[in-house]
């Protein structure tokens, strides 16, 4: 087994797998080193929402490019990503309605199927929703959700067919440097060498960057979700929703379930190895109250399960993409709780950056890891409050 590659990727989540796939398409041999098993980090816990609604144009562009993968996964990647089209609506508090209108215009300019609809239209799409606390909604009829485990597995399988190797149970402990360049890594399974090393370590991105002498302003973000069994009177409902009025999001899940997550009280700075088999105490009660406010008939539903997960979150809650520190060291991290849906396009753009020196599919220079040192934090053109508060 050769211990040499063109590119070493630290982290076998959706981002490591996407980058390995796209580098493989460009003829490079990659080595994905994963301390646990594929998709055992944020990816395996992700709610898998796939929508294009952002308040920052480069993020919408990444989501839109990625959407073409989700919709045509079998042809573009191979295998299945479990994409389910449900339609998606974004609700915002009254103070953000003008910003939402401008954001929908921005989405339409990019080509995203998006429109503004009234509460009556929402009622027609989702008759059980309570609709008297908003006057407008942004609607994406094509959006929905996918299965993050299936997406990561099929991307990694496709990467392997193109020559990539995944080594699991392999902890990277050191990044080797010589004359200001990366030369490889030391791991629990020995040393591996490559002129390029990519930090795709999710909520472990900060300690991994430190191994290369790089300080990244990324901390951890904990996020809990619950699954509710729908009441018998409403066995299915069909919309994925980000509900900023009630600080939550929810979507249907197969098997007559509804997945619910909350935008507030997601602790920062905990160990990424914290306990995630169950949600934090108090979460389920709060989430049940919120979902029943929006869908009152959910009072008749019951709890199916709950759990948590960790992602890396950056100072401006936006991705961190590009070269930083020693030559050959790249960051593909800091996805701040929204990185699943953009992973296909991010992997493509990072491959372009590494191979050609510049990303052409989408300009990812706004996500430059060096922006923090320059004090240039990203903010939406028509900004909402921070997603997570
Ligand atoms: C509960 C939850 C719900 C979410 N819902 C959504 C959603 O609906 N839509 C959306 O778009 N995004 C969502 N996200 C965010 C999204 O899931 C993440 O942004 C995305 O999965 C990050 O992928 P990743 O590959 O960067 O990180 P990860 O999947 O965390 O992968 C990083 C990997 O690096 C490995 N690693 C770390 N350190 C080392 C080391 N030293 N050596 C070797 N390997 C190492 C880890 O084991 C891990 O497997 C959610 C996140 C969470 C936690």
PDB file of C-alpha atoms in Angstrom, residues 9-219:
ATOM      1  CA  UNK A   9      -7.801  15.055   2.981  1.00  0.00           C
ATOM      2  CA  UNK A  10      -8.235  15.040   6.756  1.00  0.00           C
ATOM      3  CA  UNK A  11     -11.852  14.097   7.478  1.00  0.00           C
ATOM      4  CA  UNK A  12     -14.283  11.656   5.905  1.00  0.00           C
ATOM      5  CA  UNK A  13     -17.477  13.706   6.022  1.00  0.00           C
ATOM      6  CA  UNK A  14     -19.535  14.929   3.068  1.00  0.00           C
ATOM      7  CA  UNK A  15     -16.851  17.553   2.334  1.00  0.00           C
ATOM      8  CA  UNK A  16     -13.884  15.191   2.349  1.00  0.00           C
ATOM      9  CA  UNK A  17     -15.828  12.798   0.116  1.00  0.00           C
ATOM     10  CA  UNK A  18     -16.933  15.557  -2.279  1.00  0.00           C
ATOM     11  CA  UNK A  19     -13.396  16.896  -2.648  1.00  0.00           C
ATOM     12  CA  UNK A  20     -11.973  13.384  -3.215  1.00  0.00           C
ATOM     13  CA  UNK A  21     -14.577  12.796  -5.940  1.00  0.00           C
ATOM     14  CA  UNK A  22     -13.849  16.050  -7.757  1.00  0.00           C
ATOM     15  CA  UNK A  23     -10.073  15.707  -7.474  1.00  0.00           C
ATOM     16  CA  UNK A  24     -10.436  12.166  -8.833  1.00  0.00           C
ATOM     17  CA  UNK A  25     -12.296  13.575 -11.834  1.00  0.00           C
ATOM     18  CA  UNK A  26      -9.261  15.792 -12.422  1.00  0.00           C
ATOM     19  CA  UNK A  27      -6.940  12.758 -12.309  1.00  0.00           C
ATOM     20  CA  UNK A  28      -5.430  13.348  -8.854  1.00  0.00           C
ATOM     21  CA  UNK A  29      -4.886  10.543  -6.354  1.00  0.00           C
ATOM     22  CA  UNK A  30      -6.308  11.387  -2.957  1.00  0.00           C
ATOM     23  CA  UNK A  31      -6.080   9.814   0.433  1.00  0.00           C
ATOM     24  CA  UNK A  32      -8.989  10.472   2.799  1.00  0.00           C
ATOM     25  CA  UNK A  33      -7.976   9.910   6.420  1.00  0.00           C
ATOM     26  CA  UNK A  34     -10.870   9.483   8.829  1.00  0.00           C
ATOM     27  CA  UNK A  35     -10.401   9.017  12.565  1.00  0.00           C
ATOM     28  CA  UNK A  36     -13.632   7.125  12.973  1.00  0.00           C
ATOM     29  CA  UNK A  37     -15.796   5.931  10.073  1.00  0.00           C
ATOM     30  CA  UNK A  38     -17.152   7.733   7.014  1.00  0.00           C
ATOM     31  CA  UNK A  39     -19.888  10.261   7.903  1.00  0.00           C
ATOM     32  CA  UNK A  40     -19.497   9.733  11.643  1.00  0.00           C
ATOM     33  CA  UNK A  41     -19.272  13.504  12.316  1.00  0.00           C
ATOM     34  CA  UNK A  42     -21.772  16.268  11.462  1.00  0.00           C
ATOM     35  CA  UNK A  43     -22.642  14.593   8.181  1.00  0.00           C
ATOM     36  CA  UNK A  44     -24.156  11.534   9.832  1.00  0.00           C
ATOM     37  CA  UNK A  45     -26.277  13.731  12.097  1.00  0.00           C
ATOM     38  CA  UNK A  46     -27.294  16.294   9.490  1.00  0.00           C
ATOM     39  CA  UNK A  47     -30.949  17.126   8.903  1.00  0.00           C
ATOM     40  CA  UNK A  48     -30.139  17.072   5.194  1.00  0.00           C
ATOM     41  CA  UNK A  49     -32.189  20.138   4.222  1.00  0.00           C
ATOM     42  CA  UNK A  50     -31.542  21.088   0.596  1.00  0.00           C
ATOM     43  CA  UNK A  51     -32.614  24.652  -0.266  1.00  0.00           C
ATOM     44  CA  UNK A  52     -31.095  27.652  -1.966  1.00  0.00           C
ATOM     45  CA  UNK A  53     -32.460  30.422   0.267  1.00  0.00           C
ATOM     46  CA  UNK A  54     -29.520  32.350   1.747  1.00  0.00           C
ATOM     47  CA  UNK A  55     -28.977  36.044   2.366  1.00  0.00           C
ATOM     48  CA  UNK A  56     -25.482  35.936   0.808  1.00  0.00           C
ATOM     49  CA  UNK A  57     -25.246  35.482  -2.956  1.00  0.00           C
ATOM     50  CA  UNK A  58     -22.126  33.250  -3.057  1.00  0.00           C
ATOM     51  CA  UNK A  59     -23.874  30.793  -0.707  1.00  0.00           C
ATOM     52  CA  UNK A  60     -26.992  30.709  -2.873  1.00  0.00           C
ATOM     53  CA  UNK A  61     -24.775  30.142  -5.911  1.00  0.00           C
ATOM     54  CA  UNK A  62     -23.030  27.197  -4.196  1.00  0.00           C
ATOM     55  CA  UNK A  63     -26.395  25.752  -3.142  1.00  0.00           C
ATOM     56  CA  UNK A  64     -27.832  26.149  -6.634  1.00  0.00           C
ATOM     57  CA  UNK A  65     -24.834  24.474  -8.328  1.00  0.00           C
ATOM     58  CA  UNK A  66     -25.086  21.704  -5.746  1.00  0.00           C
ATOM     59  CA  UNK A  67     -28.809  21.299  -6.338  1.00  0.00           C
ATOM     60  CA  UNK A  68     -28.127  19.992  -9.842  1.00  0.00           C
ATOM     61  CA  UNK A  69     -26.161  17.149  -8.249  1.00  0.00           C
ATOM     62  CA  UNK A  70     -28.930  16.305  -5.770  1.00  0.00           C
ATOM     63  CA  UNK A  71     -31.539  16.294  -8.532  1.00  0.00           C
ATOM     64  CA  UNK A  72     -29.439  14.160 -10.916  1.00  0.00           C
ATOM     65  CA  UNK A  73     -27.321  12.231  -8.415  1.00  0.00           C
ATOM     66  CA  UNK A  74     -27.366   8.887 -10.212  1.00  0.00           C
ATOM     67  CA  UNK A  75     -26.074  10.395 -13.462  1.00  0.00           C
ATOM     68  CA  UNK A  76     -23.617  12.892 -11.951  1.00  0.00           C
ATOM     69  CA  UNK A  77     -22.180  10.875  -9.034  1.00  0.00           C
ATOM     70  CA  UNK A  78     -23.687   7.386  -9.183  1.00  0.00           C
ATOM     71  CA  UNK A  79     -25.638   5.640  -6.452  1.00  0.00           C
ATOM     72  CA  UNK A  80     -28.337   7.457  -4.521  1.00  0.00           C
ATOM     73  CA  UNK A  81     -28.470  10.520  -2.258  1.00  0.00           C
ATOM     74  CA  UNK A  82     -32.082  10.039  -1.163  1.00  0.00           C
ATOM     75  CA  UNK A  83     -33.196  13.412  -2.472  1.00  0.00           C
ATOM     76  CA  UNK A  84     -36.892  13.967  -1.772  1.00  0.00           C
ATOM     77  CA  UNK A  85     -38.593  16.959  -3.295  1.00  0.00           C
ATOM     78  CA  UNK A  86     -40.999  18.472  -0.779  1.00  0.00           C
ATOM     79  CA  UNK A  87     -40.986  22.159  -1.636  1.00  0.00           C
ATOM     80  CA  UNK A  88     -39.473  24.590   0.861  1.00  0.00           C
ATOM     81  CA  UNK A  89     -40.691  27.796   2.477  1.00  0.00           C
ATOM     82  CA  UNK A  90     -38.738  30.411   4.379  1.00  0.00           C
ATOM     83  CA  UNK A  91     -40.628  32.448   6.972  1.00  0.00           C
ATOM     84  CA  UNK A  92     -39.129  35.564   8.552  1.00  0.00           C
ATOM     85  CA  UNK A  93     -40.292  38.034  11.197  1.00  0.00           C
ATOM     86  CA  UNK A  94     -41.954  41.194   9.884  1.00  0.00           C
ATOM     87  CA  UNK A  95     -38.786  43.281  10.278  1.00  0.00           C
ATOM     88  CA  UNK A  96     -37.001  41.009   7.766  1.00  0.00           C
ATOM     89  CA  UNK A  97     -39.701  40.879   5.091  1.00  0.00           C
ATOM     90  CA  UNK A  98     -38.117  43.602   2.918  1.00  0.00           C
ATOM     91  CA  UNK A  99     -34.783  41.770   3.090  1.00  0.00           C
ATOM     92  CA  UNK A 100     -36.529  38.533   2.142  1.00  0.00           C
ATOM     93  CA  UNK A 101     -38.075  40.172  -0.946  1.00  0.00           C
ATOM     94  CA  UNK A 102     -34.625  41.390  -2.032  1.00  0.00           C
ATOM     95  CA  UNK A 103     -33.123  37.970  -1.362  1.00  0.00           C
ATOM     96  CA  UNK A 104     -35.753  36.259  -3.513  1.00  0.00           C
ATOM     97  CA  UNK A 105     -34.930  38.706  -6.328  1.00  0.00           C
ATOM     98  CA  UNK A 106     -31.265  37.757  -5.922  1.00  0.00           C
ATOM     99  CA  UNK A 107     -32.195  34.046  -6.083  1.00  0.00           C
ATOM    100  CA  UNK A 108     -34.286  34.583  -9.207  1.00  0.00           C
ATOM    101  CA  UNK A 109     -31.408  36.488 -10.837  1.00  0.00           C
ATOM    102  CA  UNK A 110     -29.169  33.452 -10.291  1.00  0.00           C
ATOM    103  CA  UNK A 111     -31.834  31.229 -11.887  1.00  0.00           C
ATOM    104  CA  UNK A 112     -33.167  29.566  -8.745  1.00  0.00           C
ATOM    105  CA  UNK A 113     -36.867  28.707  -8.925  1.00  0.00           C
ATOM    106  CA  UNK A 114     -38.074  30.931  -6.069  1.00  0.00           C
ATOM    107  CA  UNK A 115     -41.086  33.147  -5.538  1.00  0.00           C
ATOM    108  CA  UNK A 116     -42.933  35.072  -2.863  1.00  0.00           C
ATOM    109  CA  UNK A 117     -46.270  33.718  -1.709  1.00  0.00           C
ATOM    110  CA  UNK A 118     -49.000  34.823   0.703  1.00  0.00           C
ATOM    111  CA  UNK A 119     -50.249  33.073   3.847  1.00  0.00           C
ATOM    112  CA  UNK A 120     -53.295  31.836   1.871  1.00  0.00           C
ATOM    113  CA  UNK A 121     -50.965  30.085  -0.568  1.00  0.00           C
ATOM    114  CA  UNK A 122     -49.093  28.516   2.343  1.00  0.00           C
ATOM    115  CA  UNK A 123     -52.445  27.303   3.689  1.00  0.00           C
ATOM    116  CA  UNK A 124     -53.154  25.640   0.360  1.00  0.00           C
ATOM    117  CA  UNK A 125     -49.758  23.917   0.414  1.00  0.00           C
ATOM    118  CA  UNK A 126     -49.991  23.009   4.087  1.00  0.00           C
ATOM    119  CA  UNK A 127     -53.580  23.228   5.377  1.00  0.00           C
ATOM    120  CA  UNK A 128     -52.610  22.428   8.976  1.00  0.00           C
ATOM    121  CA  UNK A 129     -50.138  25.290   9.357  1.00  0.00           C
ATOM    122  CA  UNK A 130     -51.025  28.287  11.499  1.00  0.00           C
ATOM    123  CA  UNK A 131     -50.456  31.247   9.155  1.00  0.00           C
ATOM    124  CA  UNK A 132     -51.559  34.418  10.952  1.00  0.00           C
ATOM    125  CA  UNK A 133     -48.122  35.576  12.155  1.00  0.00           C
ATOM    126  CA  UNK A 134     -46.530  36.356   8.773  1.00  0.00           C
ATOM    127  CA  UNK A 135     -47.639  38.152   5.618  1.00  0.00           C
ATOM    128  CA  UNK A 136     -45.179  36.725   3.082  1.00  0.00           C
ATOM    129  CA  UNK A 137     -43.203  33.533   2.546  1.00  0.00           C
ATOM    130  CA  UNK A 138     -40.376  32.697   0.143  1.00  0.00           C
ATOM    131  CA  UNK A 139     -41.214  29.482  -1.710  1.00  0.00           C
ATOM    132  CA  UNK A 140     -38.857  27.113  -3.538  1.00  0.00           C
ATOM    133  CA  UNK A 141     -41.026  24.441  -5.171  1.00  0.00           C
ATOM    134  CA  UNK A 142     -38.038  22.265  -6.196  1.00  0.00           C
ATOM    135  CA  UNK A 143     -36.247  22.049  -2.839  1.00  0.00           C
ATOM    136  CA  UNK A 144     -36.461  19.342  -0.198  1.00  0.00           C
ATOM    137  CA  UNK A 145     -34.082  17.125   1.703  1.00  0.00           C
ATOM    138  CA  UNK A 146     -31.574  14.338   1.092  1.00  0.00           C
ATOM    139  CA  UNK A 147     -29.970  11.502   3.039  1.00  0.00           C
ATOM    140  CA  UNK A 148     -26.514  12.724   4.158  1.00  0.00           C
ATOM    141  CA  UNK A 149     -25.159   9.207   4.877  1.00  0.00           C
ATOM    142  CA  UNK A 150     -26.179   7.976   1.440  1.00  0.00           C
ATOM    143  CA  UNK A 151     -24.780  11.112  -0.218  1.00  0.00           C
ATOM    144  CA  UNK A 152     -21.395  10.819   1.522  1.00  0.00           C
ATOM    145  CA  UNK A 153     -21.167   7.087   0.835  1.00  0.00           C
ATOM    146  CA  UNK A 154     -21.964   7.399  -2.852  1.00  0.00           C
ATOM    147  CA  UNK A 155     -19.547  10.327  -3.281  1.00  0.00           C
ATOM    148  CA  UNK A 156     -16.796   8.311  -1.588  1.00  0.00           C
ATOM    149  CA  UNK A 157     -17.619   5.216  -3.673  1.00  0.00           C
ATOM    150  CA  UNK A 158     -17.405   7.323  -6.831  1.00  0.00           C
ATOM    151  CA  UNK A 159     -14.097   8.815  -5.624  1.00  0.00           C
ATOM    152  CA  UNK A 160     -12.718   5.309  -5.030  1.00  0.00           C
ATOM    153  CA  UNK A 161     -13.667   4.320  -8.584  1.00  0.00           C
ATOM    154  CA  UNK A 162     -11.517   7.289  -9.661  1.00  0.00           C
ATOM    155  CA  UNK A 163      -8.555   6.102  -7.596  1.00  0.00           C
ATOM    156  CA  UNK A 164      -9.096   7.641  -4.148  1.00  0.00           C
ATOM    157  CA  UNK A 165      -8.421   5.709  -0.937  1.00  0.00           C
ATOM    158  CA  UNK A 166     -10.320   6.028   2.326  1.00  0.00           C
ATOM    159  CA  UNK A 167      -8.517   4.916   5.474  1.00  0.00           C
ATOM    160  CA  UNK A 168     -10.838   4.740   8.473  1.00  0.00           C
ATOM    161  CA  UNK A 169      -9.916   4.475  12.143  1.00  0.00           C
ATOM    162  CA  UNK A 170      -6.923   6.655  11.240  1.00  0.00           C
ATOM    163  CA  UNK A 171      -6.312   9.676  13.503  1.00  0.00           C
ATOM    164  CA  UNK A 172      -4.135  12.437  12.052  1.00  0.00           C
ATOM    165  CA  UNK A 173      -1.867  13.551  14.895  1.00  0.00           C
ATOM    166  CA  UNK A 174       0.615  15.812  13.144  1.00  0.00           C
ATOM    167  CA  UNK A 175       1.012  17.768   9.911  1.00  0.00           C
ATOM    168  CA  UNK A 176       4.555  17.591   8.584  1.00  0.00           C
ATOM    169  CA  UNK A 177       6.173  20.754   7.252  1.00  0.00           C
ATOM    170  CA  UNK A 178       9.459  21.556   5.530  1.00  0.00           C
ATOM    171  CA  UNK A 179      10.634  24.983   4.314  1.00  0.00           C
ATOM    172  CA  UNK A 180       7.192  26.525   4.778  1.00  0.00           C
ATOM    173  CA  UNK A 181       5.392  23.787   2.825  1.00  0.00           C
ATOM    174  CA  UNK A 182       3.298  20.829   3.885  1.00  0.00           C
ATOM    175  CA  UNK A 183       4.855  17.475   3.089  1.00  0.00           C
ATOM    176  CA  UNK A 184       2.477  15.020   4.716  1.00  0.00           C
ATOM    177  CA  UNK A 185       0.915  13.837   7.969  1.00  0.00           C
ATOM    178  CA  UNK A 186       1.596  11.485  10.864  1.00  0.00           C
ATOM    179  CA  UNK A 187      -1.287   9.297  11.945  1.00  0.00           C
ATOM    180  CA  UNK A 188      -2.252   6.422  14.217  1.00  0.00           C
ATOM    181  CA  UNK A 189      -1.582   4.202  11.185  1.00  0.00           C
ATOM    182  CA  UNK A 190       1.800   5.640  10.190  1.00  0.00           C
ATOM    183  CA  UNK A 191       3.069   8.488   8.030  1.00  0.00           C
ATOM    184  CA  UNK A 192       1.638   9.580   4.675  1.00  0.00           C
ATOM    185  CA  UNK A 193       3.127  12.133   2.311  1.00  0.00           C
ATOM    186  CA  UNK A 194       1.582  14.589  -0.122  1.00  0.00           C
ATOM    187  CA  UNK A 195       2.332  18.154  -1.254  1.00  0.00           C
ATOM    188  CA  UNK A 196      -1.243  19.200  -0.466  1.00  0.00           C
ATOM    189  CA  UNK A 197      -3.155  18.642   2.800  1.00  0.00           C
ATOM    190  CA  UNK A 198      -6.795  19.719   3.187  1.00  0.00           C
ATOM    191  CA  UNK A 199      -8.452  20.331   6.529  1.00  0.00           C
ATOM    192  CA  UNK A 200     -11.982  18.925   6.151  1.00  0.00           C
ATOM    193  CA  UNK A 201     -12.242  18.026   9.819  1.00  0.00           C
ATOM    194  CA  UNK A 202     -15.617  19.619  10.609  1.00  0.00           C
ATOM    195  CA  UNK A 203     -15.952  20.470  14.295  1.00  0.00           C
ATOM    196  CA  UNK A 204     -12.319  19.371  14.833  1.00  0.00           C
ATOM    197  CA  UNK A 205     -11.066  21.898  12.236  1.00  0.00           C
ATOM    198  CA  UNK A 206      -9.443  24.223  14.764  1.00  0.00           C
ATOM    199  CA  UNK A 207      -7.119  21.626  16.399  1.00  0.00           C
ATOM    200  CA  UNK A 208      -6.302  20.213  12.955  1.00  0.00           C
ATOM    201  CA  UNK A 209      -5.360  23.706  11.690  1.00  0.00           C
ATOM    202  CA  UNK A 210      -3.198  24.192  14.770  1.00  0.00           C
ATOM    203  CA  UNK A 211      -1.156  21.142  13.676  1.00  0.00           C
ATOM    204  CA  UNK A 212      -0.046  23.276  10.698  1.00  0.00           C
ATOM    205  CA  UNK A 213       0.607  26.290  12.936  1.00  0.00           C
ATOM    206  CA  UNK A 214      -2.586  27.959  11.669  1.00  0.00           C
ATOM    207  CA  UNK A 215      -5.107  29.751  13.898  1.00  0.00           C
ATOM    208  CA  UNK A 216      -8.645  29.419  12.555  1.00  0.00           C
ATOM    209  CA  UNK A 217     -11.474  31.280  14.305  1.00  0.00           C
ATOM    210  CA  UNK A 218     -13.676  28.201  14.250  1.00  0.00           C
ATOM    211  CA  UNK A 219     -15.304  26.779  17.328  1.00  0.00           C
TER     212      UNK A 219
END
